[in-house]
CSV table of C-alpha atoms in Angstrom, one decimal:
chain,number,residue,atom,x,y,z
A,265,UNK,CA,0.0,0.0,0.0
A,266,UNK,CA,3.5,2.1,0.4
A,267,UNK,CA,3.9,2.1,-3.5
A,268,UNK,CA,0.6,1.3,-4.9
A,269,UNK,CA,-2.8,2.9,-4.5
A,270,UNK,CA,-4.9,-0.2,-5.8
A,271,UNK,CA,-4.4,-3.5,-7.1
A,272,UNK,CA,-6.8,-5.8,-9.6
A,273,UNK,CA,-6.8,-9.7,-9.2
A,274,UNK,CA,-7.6,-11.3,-12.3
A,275,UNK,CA,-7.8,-14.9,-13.8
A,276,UNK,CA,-9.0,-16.9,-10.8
A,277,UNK,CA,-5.6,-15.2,-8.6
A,278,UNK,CA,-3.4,-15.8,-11.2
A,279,UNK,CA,-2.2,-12.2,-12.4
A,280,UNK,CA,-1.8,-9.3,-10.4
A,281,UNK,CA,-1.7,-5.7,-12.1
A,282,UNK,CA,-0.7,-3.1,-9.4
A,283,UNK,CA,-1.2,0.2,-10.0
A,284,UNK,CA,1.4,2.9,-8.0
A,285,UNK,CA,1.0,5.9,-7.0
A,286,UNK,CA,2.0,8.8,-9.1
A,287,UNK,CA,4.0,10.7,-6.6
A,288,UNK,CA,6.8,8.0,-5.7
A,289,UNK,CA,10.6,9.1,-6.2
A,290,UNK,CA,13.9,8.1,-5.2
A,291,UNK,CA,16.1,9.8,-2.7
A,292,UNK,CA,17.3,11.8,-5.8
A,293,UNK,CA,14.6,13.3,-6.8
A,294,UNK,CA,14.3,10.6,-10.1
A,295,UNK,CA,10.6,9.0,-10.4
A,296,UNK,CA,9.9,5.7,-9.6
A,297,UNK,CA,7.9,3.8,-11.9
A,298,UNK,CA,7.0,0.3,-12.4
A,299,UNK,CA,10.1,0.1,-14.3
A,300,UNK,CA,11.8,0.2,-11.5
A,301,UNK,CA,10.0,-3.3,-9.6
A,302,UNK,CA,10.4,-5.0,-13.0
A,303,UNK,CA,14.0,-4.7,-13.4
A,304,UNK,CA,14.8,-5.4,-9.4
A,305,UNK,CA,13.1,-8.5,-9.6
A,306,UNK,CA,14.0,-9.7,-13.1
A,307,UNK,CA,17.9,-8.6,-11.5
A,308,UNK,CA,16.9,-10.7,-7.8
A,309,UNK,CA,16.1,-13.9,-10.2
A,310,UNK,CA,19.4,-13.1,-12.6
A,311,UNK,CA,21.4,-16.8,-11.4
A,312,UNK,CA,24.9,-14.1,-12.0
A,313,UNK,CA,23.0,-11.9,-8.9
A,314,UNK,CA,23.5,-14.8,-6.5
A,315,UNK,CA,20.9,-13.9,-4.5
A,316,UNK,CA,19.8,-15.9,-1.3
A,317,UNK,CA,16.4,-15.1,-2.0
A,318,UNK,CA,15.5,-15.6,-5.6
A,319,UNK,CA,13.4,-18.5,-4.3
A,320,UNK,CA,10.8,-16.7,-2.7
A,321,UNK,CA,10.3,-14.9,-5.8
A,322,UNK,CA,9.6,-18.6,-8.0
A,323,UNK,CA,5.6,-18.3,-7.8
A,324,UNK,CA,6.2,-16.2,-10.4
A,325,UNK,CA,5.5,-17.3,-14.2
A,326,UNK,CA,8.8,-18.4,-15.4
A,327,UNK,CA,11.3,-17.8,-12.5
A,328,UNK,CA,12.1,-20.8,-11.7
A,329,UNK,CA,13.3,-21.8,-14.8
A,330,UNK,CA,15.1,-18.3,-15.4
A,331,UNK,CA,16.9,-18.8,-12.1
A,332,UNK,CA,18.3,-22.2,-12.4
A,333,UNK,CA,19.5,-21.7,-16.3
A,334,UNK,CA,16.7,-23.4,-17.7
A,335,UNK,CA,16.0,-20.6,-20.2
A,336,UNK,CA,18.1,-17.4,-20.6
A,337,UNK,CA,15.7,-14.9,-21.8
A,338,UNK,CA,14.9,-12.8,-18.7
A,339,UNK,CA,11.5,-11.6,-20.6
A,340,UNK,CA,9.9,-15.1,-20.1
A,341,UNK,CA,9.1,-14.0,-16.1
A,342,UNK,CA,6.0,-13.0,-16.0
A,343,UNK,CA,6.9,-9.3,-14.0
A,344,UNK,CA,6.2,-6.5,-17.1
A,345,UNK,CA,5.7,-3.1,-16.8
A,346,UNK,CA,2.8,-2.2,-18.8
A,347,UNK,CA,3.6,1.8,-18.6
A,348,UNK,CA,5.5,3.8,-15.3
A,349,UNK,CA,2.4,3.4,-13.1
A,350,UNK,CA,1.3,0.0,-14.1
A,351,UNK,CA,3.1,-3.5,-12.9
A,352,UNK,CA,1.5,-6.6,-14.4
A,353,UNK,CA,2.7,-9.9,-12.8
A,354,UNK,CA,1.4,-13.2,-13.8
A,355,UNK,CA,1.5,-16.8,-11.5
A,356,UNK,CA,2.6,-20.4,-12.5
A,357,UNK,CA,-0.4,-20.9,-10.2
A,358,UNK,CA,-2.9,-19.1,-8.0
A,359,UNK,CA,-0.7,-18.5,-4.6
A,360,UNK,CA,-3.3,-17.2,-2.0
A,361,UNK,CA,-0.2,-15.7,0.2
A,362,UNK,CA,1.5,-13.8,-2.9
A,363,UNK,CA,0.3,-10.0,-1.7
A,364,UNK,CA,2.0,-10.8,2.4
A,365,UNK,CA,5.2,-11.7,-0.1
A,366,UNK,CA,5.4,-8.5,-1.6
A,367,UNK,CA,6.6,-7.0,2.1
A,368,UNK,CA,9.8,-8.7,2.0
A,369,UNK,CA,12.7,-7.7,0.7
A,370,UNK,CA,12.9,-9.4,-2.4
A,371,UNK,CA,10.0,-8.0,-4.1
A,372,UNK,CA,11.6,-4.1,-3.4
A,373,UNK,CA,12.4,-2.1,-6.2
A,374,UNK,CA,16.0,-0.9,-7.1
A,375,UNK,CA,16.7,2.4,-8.5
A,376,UNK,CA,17.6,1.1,-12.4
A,377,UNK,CA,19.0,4.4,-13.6
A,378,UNK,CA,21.5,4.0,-11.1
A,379,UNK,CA,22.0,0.4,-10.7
A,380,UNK,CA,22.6,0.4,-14.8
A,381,UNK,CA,25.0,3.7,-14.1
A,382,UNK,CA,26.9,2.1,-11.5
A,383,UNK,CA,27.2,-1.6,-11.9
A,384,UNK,CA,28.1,-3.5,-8.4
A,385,UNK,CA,29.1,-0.2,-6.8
A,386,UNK,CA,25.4,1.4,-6.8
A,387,UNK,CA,24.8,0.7,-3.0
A,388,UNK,CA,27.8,2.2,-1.7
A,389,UNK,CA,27.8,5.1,1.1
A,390,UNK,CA,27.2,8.2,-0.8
A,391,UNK,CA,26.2,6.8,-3.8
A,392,UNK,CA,23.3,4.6,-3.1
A,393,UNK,CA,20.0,6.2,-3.4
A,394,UNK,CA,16.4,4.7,-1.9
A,395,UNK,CA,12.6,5.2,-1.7
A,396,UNK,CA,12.3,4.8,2.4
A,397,UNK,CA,11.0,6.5,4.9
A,398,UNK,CA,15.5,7.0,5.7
A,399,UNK,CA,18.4,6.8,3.5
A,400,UNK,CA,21.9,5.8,4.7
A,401,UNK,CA,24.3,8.8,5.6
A,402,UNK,CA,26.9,6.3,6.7
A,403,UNK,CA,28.0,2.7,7.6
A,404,UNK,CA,31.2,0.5,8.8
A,405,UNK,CA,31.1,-2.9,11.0
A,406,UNK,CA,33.5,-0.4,13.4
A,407,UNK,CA,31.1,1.7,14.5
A,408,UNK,CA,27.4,1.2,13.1
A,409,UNK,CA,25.1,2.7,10.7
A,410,UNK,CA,23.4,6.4,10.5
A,411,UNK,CA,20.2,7.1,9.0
A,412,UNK,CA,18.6,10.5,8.3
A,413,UNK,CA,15.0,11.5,7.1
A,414,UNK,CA,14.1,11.3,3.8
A,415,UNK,CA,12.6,14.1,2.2
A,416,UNK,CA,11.6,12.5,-0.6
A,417,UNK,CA,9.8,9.6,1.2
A,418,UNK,CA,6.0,10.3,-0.1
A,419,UNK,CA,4.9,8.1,3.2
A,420,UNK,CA,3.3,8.4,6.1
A,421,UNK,CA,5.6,10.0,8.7
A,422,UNK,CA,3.8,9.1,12.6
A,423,UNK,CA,6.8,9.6,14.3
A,424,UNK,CA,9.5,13.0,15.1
A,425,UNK,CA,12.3,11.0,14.9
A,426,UNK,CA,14.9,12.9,11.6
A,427,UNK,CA,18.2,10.7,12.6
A,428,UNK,CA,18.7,7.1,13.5
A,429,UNK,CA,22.4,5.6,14.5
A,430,UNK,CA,22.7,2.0,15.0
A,431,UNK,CA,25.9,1.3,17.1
A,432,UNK,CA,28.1,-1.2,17.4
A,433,UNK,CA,29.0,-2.7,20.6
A,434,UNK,CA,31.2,-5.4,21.5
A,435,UNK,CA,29.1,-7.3,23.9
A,436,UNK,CA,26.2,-6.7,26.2
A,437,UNK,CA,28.2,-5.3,29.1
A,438,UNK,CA,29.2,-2.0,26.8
A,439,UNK,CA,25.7,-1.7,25.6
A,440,UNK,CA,24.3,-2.0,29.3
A,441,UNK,CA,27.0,0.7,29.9
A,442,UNK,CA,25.8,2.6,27.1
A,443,UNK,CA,21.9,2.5,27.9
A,444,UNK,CA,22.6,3.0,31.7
A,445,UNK,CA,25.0,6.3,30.6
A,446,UNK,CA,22.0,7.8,28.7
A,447,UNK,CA,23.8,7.3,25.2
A,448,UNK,CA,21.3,5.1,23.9
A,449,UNK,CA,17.5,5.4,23.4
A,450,UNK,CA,16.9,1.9,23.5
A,451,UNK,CA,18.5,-1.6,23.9
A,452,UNK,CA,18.0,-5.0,22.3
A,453,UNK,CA,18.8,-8.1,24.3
A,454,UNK,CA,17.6,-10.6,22.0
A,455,UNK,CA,20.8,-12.6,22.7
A,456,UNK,CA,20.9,-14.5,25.8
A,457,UNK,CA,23.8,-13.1,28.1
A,458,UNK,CA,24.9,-13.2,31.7
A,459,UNK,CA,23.7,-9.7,32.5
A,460,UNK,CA,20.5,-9.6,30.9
A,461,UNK,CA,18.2,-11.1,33.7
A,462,UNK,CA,19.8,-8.6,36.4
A,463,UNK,CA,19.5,-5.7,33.2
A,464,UNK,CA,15.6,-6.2,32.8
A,465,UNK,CA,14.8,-6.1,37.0
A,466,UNK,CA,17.2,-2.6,37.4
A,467,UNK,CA,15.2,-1.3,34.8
A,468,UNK,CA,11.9,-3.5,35.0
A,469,UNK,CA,9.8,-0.4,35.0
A,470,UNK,CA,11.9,0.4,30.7
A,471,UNK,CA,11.7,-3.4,29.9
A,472,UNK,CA,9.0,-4.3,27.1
A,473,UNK,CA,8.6,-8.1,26.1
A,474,UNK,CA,6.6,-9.3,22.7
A,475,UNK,CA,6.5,-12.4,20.6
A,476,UNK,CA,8.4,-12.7,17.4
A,477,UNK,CA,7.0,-15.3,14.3
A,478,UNK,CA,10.0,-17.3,15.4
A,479,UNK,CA,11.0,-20.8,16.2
A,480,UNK,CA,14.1,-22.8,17.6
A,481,UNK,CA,13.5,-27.0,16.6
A,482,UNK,CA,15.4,-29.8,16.3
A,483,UNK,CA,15.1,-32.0,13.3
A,484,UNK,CA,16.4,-35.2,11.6
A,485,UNK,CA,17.0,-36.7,8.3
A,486,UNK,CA,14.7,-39.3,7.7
A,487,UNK,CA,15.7,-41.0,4.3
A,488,UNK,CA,18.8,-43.0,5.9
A,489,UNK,CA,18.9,-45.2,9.3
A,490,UNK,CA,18.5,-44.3,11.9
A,491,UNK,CA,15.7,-41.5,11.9
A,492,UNK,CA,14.0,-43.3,8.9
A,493,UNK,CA,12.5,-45.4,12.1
A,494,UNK,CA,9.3,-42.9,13.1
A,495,UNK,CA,9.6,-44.6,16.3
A,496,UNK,CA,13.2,-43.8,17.6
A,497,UNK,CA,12.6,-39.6,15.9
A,498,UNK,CA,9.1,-39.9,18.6
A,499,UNK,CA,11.5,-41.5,21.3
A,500,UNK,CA,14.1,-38.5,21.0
A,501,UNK,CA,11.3,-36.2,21.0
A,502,UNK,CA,9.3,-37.3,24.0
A,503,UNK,CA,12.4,-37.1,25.6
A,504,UNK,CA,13.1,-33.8,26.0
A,505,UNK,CA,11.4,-31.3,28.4
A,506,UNK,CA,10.3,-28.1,27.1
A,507,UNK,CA,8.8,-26.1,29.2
A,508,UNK,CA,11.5,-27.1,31.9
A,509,UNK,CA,14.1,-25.5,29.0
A,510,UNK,CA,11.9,-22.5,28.6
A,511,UNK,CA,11.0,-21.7,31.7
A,512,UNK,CA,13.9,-22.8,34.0
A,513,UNK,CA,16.7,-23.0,31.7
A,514,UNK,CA,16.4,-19.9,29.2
A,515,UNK,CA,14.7,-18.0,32.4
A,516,UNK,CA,11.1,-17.2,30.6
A,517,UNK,CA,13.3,-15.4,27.7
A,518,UNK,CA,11.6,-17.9,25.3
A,519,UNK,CA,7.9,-19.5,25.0
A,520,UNK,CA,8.2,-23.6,25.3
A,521,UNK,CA,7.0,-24.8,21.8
A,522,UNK,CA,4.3,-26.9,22.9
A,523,UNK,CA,2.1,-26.4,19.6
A,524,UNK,CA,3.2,-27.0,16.2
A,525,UNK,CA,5.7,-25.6,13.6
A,526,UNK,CA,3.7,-22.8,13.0
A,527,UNK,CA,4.3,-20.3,15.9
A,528,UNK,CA,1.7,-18.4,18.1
A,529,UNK,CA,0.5,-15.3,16.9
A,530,UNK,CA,0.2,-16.7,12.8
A,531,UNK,CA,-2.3,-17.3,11.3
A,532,UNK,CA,-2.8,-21.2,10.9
A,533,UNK,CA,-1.3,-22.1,14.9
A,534,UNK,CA,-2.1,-24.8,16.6
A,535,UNK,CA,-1.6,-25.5,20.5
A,536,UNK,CA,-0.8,-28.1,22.6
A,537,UNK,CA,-0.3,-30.8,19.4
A,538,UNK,CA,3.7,-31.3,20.5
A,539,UNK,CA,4.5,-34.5,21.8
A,540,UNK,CA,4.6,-33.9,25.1
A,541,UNK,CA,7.8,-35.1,27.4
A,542,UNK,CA,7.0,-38.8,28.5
A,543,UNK,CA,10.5,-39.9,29.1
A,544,UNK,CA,8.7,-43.9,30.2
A,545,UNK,CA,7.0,-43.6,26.5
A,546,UNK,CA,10.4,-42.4,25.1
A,547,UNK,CA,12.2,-45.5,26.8
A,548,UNK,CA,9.9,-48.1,25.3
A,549,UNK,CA,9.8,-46.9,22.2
A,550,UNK,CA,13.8,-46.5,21.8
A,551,UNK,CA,13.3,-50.4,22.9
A,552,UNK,CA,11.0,-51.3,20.4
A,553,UNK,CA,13.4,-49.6,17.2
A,554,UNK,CA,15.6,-52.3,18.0
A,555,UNK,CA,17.9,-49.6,20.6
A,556,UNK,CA,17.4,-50.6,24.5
A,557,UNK,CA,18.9,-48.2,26.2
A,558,UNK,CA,20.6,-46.7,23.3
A,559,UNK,CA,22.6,-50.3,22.5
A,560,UNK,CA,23.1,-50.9,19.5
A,561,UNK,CA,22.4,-47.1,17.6
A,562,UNK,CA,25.2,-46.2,15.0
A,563,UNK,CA,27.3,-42.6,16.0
A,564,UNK,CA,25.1,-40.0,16.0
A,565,UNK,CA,26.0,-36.0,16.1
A,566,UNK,CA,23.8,-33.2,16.6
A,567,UNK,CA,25.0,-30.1,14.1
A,568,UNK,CA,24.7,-26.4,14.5
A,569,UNK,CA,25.5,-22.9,13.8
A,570,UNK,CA,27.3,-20.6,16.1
A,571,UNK,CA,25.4,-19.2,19.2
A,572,UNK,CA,23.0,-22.6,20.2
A,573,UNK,CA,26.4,-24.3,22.4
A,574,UNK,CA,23.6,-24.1,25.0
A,575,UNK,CA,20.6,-25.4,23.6
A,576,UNK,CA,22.8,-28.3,22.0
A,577,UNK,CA,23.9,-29.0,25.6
A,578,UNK,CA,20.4,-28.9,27.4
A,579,UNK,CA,19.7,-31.4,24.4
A,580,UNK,CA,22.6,-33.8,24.8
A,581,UNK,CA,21.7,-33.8,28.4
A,582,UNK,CA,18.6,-34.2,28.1
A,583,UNK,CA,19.0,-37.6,25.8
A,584,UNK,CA,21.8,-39.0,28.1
A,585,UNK,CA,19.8,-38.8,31.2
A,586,UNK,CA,16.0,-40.4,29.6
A,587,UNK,CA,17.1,-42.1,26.9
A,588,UNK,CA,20.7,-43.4,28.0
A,589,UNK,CA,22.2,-41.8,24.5
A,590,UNK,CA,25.4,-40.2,24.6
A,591,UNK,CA,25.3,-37.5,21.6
A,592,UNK,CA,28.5,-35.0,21.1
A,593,UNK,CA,27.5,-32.1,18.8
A,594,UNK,CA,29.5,-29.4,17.0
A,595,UNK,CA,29.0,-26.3,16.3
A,596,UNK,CA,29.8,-23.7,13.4
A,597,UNK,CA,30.2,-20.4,11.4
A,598,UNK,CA,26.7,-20.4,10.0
A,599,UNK,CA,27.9,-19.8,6.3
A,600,UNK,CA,29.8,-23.7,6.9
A,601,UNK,CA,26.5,-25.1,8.8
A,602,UNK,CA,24.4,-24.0,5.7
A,603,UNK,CA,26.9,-25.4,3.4
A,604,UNK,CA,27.1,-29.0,5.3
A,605,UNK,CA,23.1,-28.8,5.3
A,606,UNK,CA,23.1,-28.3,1.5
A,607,UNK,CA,25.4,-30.5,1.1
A,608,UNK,CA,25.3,-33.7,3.3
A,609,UNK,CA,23.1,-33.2,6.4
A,610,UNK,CA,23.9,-34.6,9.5
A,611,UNK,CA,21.4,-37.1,11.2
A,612,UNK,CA,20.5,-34.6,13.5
A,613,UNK,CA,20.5,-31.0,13.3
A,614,UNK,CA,19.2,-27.2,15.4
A,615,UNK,CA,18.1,-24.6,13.4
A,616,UNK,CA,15.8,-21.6,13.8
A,617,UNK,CA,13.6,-20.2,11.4
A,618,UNK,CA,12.2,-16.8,11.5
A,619,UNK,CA,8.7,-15.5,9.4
A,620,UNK,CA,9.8,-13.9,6.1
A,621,UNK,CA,5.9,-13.0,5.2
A,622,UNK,CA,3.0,-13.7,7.9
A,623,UNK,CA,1.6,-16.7,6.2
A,624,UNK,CA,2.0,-20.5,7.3
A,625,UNK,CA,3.3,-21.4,4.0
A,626,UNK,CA,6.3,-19.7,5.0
A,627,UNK,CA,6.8,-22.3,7.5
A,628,UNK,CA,5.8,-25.7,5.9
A,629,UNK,CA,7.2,-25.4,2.7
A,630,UNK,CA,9.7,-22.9,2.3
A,631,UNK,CA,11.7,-23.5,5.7
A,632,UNK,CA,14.8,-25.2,4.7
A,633,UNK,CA,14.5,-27.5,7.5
A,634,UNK,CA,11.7,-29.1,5.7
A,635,UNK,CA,14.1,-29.9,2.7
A,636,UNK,CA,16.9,-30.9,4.6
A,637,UNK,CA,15.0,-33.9,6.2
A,638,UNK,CA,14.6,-35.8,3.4
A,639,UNK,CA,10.8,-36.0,4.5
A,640,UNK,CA,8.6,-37.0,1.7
A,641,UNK,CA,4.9,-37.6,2.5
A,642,UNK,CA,1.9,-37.4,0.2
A,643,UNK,CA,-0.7,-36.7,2.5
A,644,UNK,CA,1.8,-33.6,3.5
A,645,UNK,CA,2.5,-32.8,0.2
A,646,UNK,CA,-1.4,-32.4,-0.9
A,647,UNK,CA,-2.2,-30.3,1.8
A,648,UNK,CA,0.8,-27.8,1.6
A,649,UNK,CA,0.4,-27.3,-2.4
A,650,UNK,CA,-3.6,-27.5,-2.3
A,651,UNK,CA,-3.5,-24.6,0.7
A,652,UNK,CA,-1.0,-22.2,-1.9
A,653,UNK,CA,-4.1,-22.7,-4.2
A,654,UNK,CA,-7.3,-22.3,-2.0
A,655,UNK,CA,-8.9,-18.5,-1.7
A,656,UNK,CA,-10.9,-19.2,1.3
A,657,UNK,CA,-8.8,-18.7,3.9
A,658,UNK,CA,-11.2,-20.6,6.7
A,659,UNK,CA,-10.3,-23.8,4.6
A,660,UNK,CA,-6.5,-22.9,4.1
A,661,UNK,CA,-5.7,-22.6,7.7
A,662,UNK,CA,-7.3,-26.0,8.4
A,663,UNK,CA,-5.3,-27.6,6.0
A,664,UNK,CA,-2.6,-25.9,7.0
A,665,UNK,CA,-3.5,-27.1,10.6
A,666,UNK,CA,-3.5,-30.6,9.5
A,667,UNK,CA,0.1,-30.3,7.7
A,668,UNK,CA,1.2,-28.7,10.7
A,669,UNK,CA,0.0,-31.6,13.1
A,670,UNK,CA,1.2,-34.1,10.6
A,671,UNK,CA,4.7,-33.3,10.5
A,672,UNK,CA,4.9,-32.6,14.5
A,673,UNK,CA,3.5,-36.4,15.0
A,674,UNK,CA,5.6,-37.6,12.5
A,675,UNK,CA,8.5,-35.8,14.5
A,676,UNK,CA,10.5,-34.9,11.5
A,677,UNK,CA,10.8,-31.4,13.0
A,678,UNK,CA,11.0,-30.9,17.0
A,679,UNK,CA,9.7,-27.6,18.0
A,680,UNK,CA,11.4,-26.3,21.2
A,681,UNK,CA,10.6,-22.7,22.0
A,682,UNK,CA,9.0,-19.3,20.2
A,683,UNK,CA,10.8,-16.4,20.5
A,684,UNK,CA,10.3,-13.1,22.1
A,685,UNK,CA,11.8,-9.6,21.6
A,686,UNK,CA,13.4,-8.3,25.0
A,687,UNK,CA,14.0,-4.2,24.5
A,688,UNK,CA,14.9,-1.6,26.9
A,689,UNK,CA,13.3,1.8,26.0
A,690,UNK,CA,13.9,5.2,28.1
A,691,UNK,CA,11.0,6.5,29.2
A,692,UNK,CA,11.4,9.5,26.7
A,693,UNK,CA,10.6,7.2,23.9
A,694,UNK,CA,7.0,7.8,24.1
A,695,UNK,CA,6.0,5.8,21.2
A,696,UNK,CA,8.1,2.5,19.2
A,697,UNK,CA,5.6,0.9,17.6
A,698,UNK,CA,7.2,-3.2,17.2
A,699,UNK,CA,5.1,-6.2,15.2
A,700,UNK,CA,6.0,-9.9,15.4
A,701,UNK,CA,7.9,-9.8,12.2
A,702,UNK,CA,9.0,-6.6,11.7
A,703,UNK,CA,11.0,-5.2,14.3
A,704,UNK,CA,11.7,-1.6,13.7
A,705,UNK,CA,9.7,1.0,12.5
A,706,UNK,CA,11.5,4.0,13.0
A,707,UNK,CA,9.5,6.6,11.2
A,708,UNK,CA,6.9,6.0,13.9
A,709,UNK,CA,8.6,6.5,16.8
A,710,UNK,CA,7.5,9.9,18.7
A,711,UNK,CA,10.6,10.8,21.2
A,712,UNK,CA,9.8,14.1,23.8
């Protein structure tokens, strides 16, 4: 609704024309036109762009095949400008969540005239130009990011606030430091550390807590022994305690993940369909797979990024004490434990998975955890592709419901806690306006 004052959807919800407002411009002054979304996607699905993305972008006629190399010719997408205030995009197939995917960041425009000026170099400080509400005045990893107004921005402006720096701090002791010395409006602690528990009761009265469309899990590949055995992945499962984690171990900071794959707060949740901890259940079960007491299972490994040592420990503990099952795990940099997952998963793996667009399809079928199981199941499969197609969204959600149950009982995926956003705010930040998926929205903030 930023960029476009109406949109049409024709052919049973398989083409889209937006129409954009007529007073849109780049930080330069330079129109923006529907030019402009045509060549930043066509550029976002260009396999020499590399983009991490790109997939999210594949409902779109054509993509696919442009992306992986199957055809060259970038005008076979179906993006197409039909004149500067009118973008016409056309669907493989009807995909009921396609207008919540237009919010993330692969679906922005890019300024062409300067991206085809300027090659590579367009986004550098003092040379990139943008259609937000801010544009960057400067940036290094040393010391952080500044953002000043936009006078350009054609948006709705609800806030006072004309400059925003982002700093960068070493650790949470010199951002306490800063926030307790008055240099800092406001304060993250997203990231479990030793000082945030005493941090939020000094300042309990500045301390504001809300969820985030976010999960931690556990998972397993299921096309090779040992997890292709549905009744040792349920016996690893039921072992584990998660409220005890949530509540005791990460001190409240997380929600125990006692619903499905699809967090609280989306549409399409479901609560209370975990398997619940029943370490006797978990015992029996390991028995029956052929593994009493653990005797008998090959070397497993449980694999991670960077940052879960802790979780991966409550875990390993967790499965030595009910189950009898001594697993070492191993973490790494997450560019290498993306690489490994790609490339040859481990049995056992801890991920995280965060909401790029408020839909549960975001969840159940693009999550790369789903992929890197190995899982195939028809009865899955139907519901996940027949929900893209369905327009009613009562019927959607119970299909997605039923997905989401199906692959919890089938514990491919373990769900282990929902995040939360942890902030301290001085009391002269009189407004900051937060959502479970989008974090920031600084043009809304009112300071006094």
């Amino acid at each position: 609704p930023e960029a476009a004052c109406s949109w049409e959807v024709l052919d049973e919800g398989r083409r889209y024309l937006f129409h954009l407002r007529d007073d849109l411009c780049w930080s330069d002054g330079t129109r923006l036109t529907a030019h402009d979304f045509e060549h930043a996607w066509k550029r976002v699905l260009h396999p020499g762009t590399g983009s991490p993305t790109a997939g999210l972008l594949y409902d779109v006629k054509g993509a696919r095949a442009f992306h992986q190399g199957e055809t060259a010719d970038p005008d076979g997408v179906g993006v197409r400008a039909l004149d500067p205030l009118t973008l016409q995009v056309d669907l493989e197939q009807p995909s009921s969540y396609f207008l919540y995917l237009l919010s993330y960041s692969a679906a922005y425009p890019v300024p062409r005239h300067r991206v085809e000026a300027a090659g590579t170099g367009w986004a550098e400080t003092g040379r990139i130009v943008s259609n937000g509400p801010f544009c960057l005045e400067d940036w290094g990893p040393e010391h952080g990011l500044t953002l000043a107004r936009n006078p350009a921005y054609r948006g709705r402006f609800n806030g006072n606030v004309e400059r925003v720096e982002l700093v960068t701090l070493p650790d949470m002791s010199a951002r306490l430091a800063a926030y307790e010395g008055d240099r800092l409006d406001a304060l993250s602690m997203l990231d479990p550390s030793p000082e945030r528990d005493s941090a939020r009761q000094r300042h309990a009265g500045e301390y504001i807590s809300a969820p985030l469309l976010a999960i931690t899990y556990a998972g397993f590949v299921v096309d090779r022994p040992p997890f292709d055995d549905l009744r040792l992945r349920q016996a690893f499962a039921l072992a584990v305690d998660r409220e005890h984690f949530a509540d005791v171990f990460l001190q409240g900071y997380h929600f125990p993940a006692s619903g499905g794959f699809i967090p609280p707060g989306m549409p399409g949740h479901s609560s209370g369909i975990a398997l619940p901890c029943d370490p006797g259940r978990a015992r029996l079960l390991l028995e029956e797979a052929g593994y009493p007491a653990g005797r008998g299972l090959p070397p497993l490994r449980l694999w991670a990024d960077r940052g879960k040592e802790t979780t991966c420990a409550y875990l390993a503990a967790q499965w030595r004490e009910k189950l009898g099952v001594e697993v070492p795990w191993e973490t790494a940099e997450y560019g290498d434990f993306l690489a490994r997952m790609e490339r040859d998963p481990p049995a056992m793996f801890l991920g995280t998975w965060g909401a790029d667009y408020p839909d549960p399809d975001d969840f159940l079928r693009v999550c790369d955890a789903i992929r890197w199981s190995r899982w195939q199941d028809e009865t899955y499969g139907w519901l996940i592709e027949g929900a893209r197609q369905v327009a009613d969204q009562r019927e959607r959600m119970e299909m997605y419901q039923q997905a989401d149950r199906t692959l919890v009982q089938n514990a491919v995926l373990m769900p282990l806690t929902y995040w939360r956003m942890h902030l301290l705010v001085k009391p002269w930040v009189k407004k900051l306006p937060t959502s479970p998926i989008q974090r920031w929205f600084w043009k809304d903030v009112l300071m006094e």
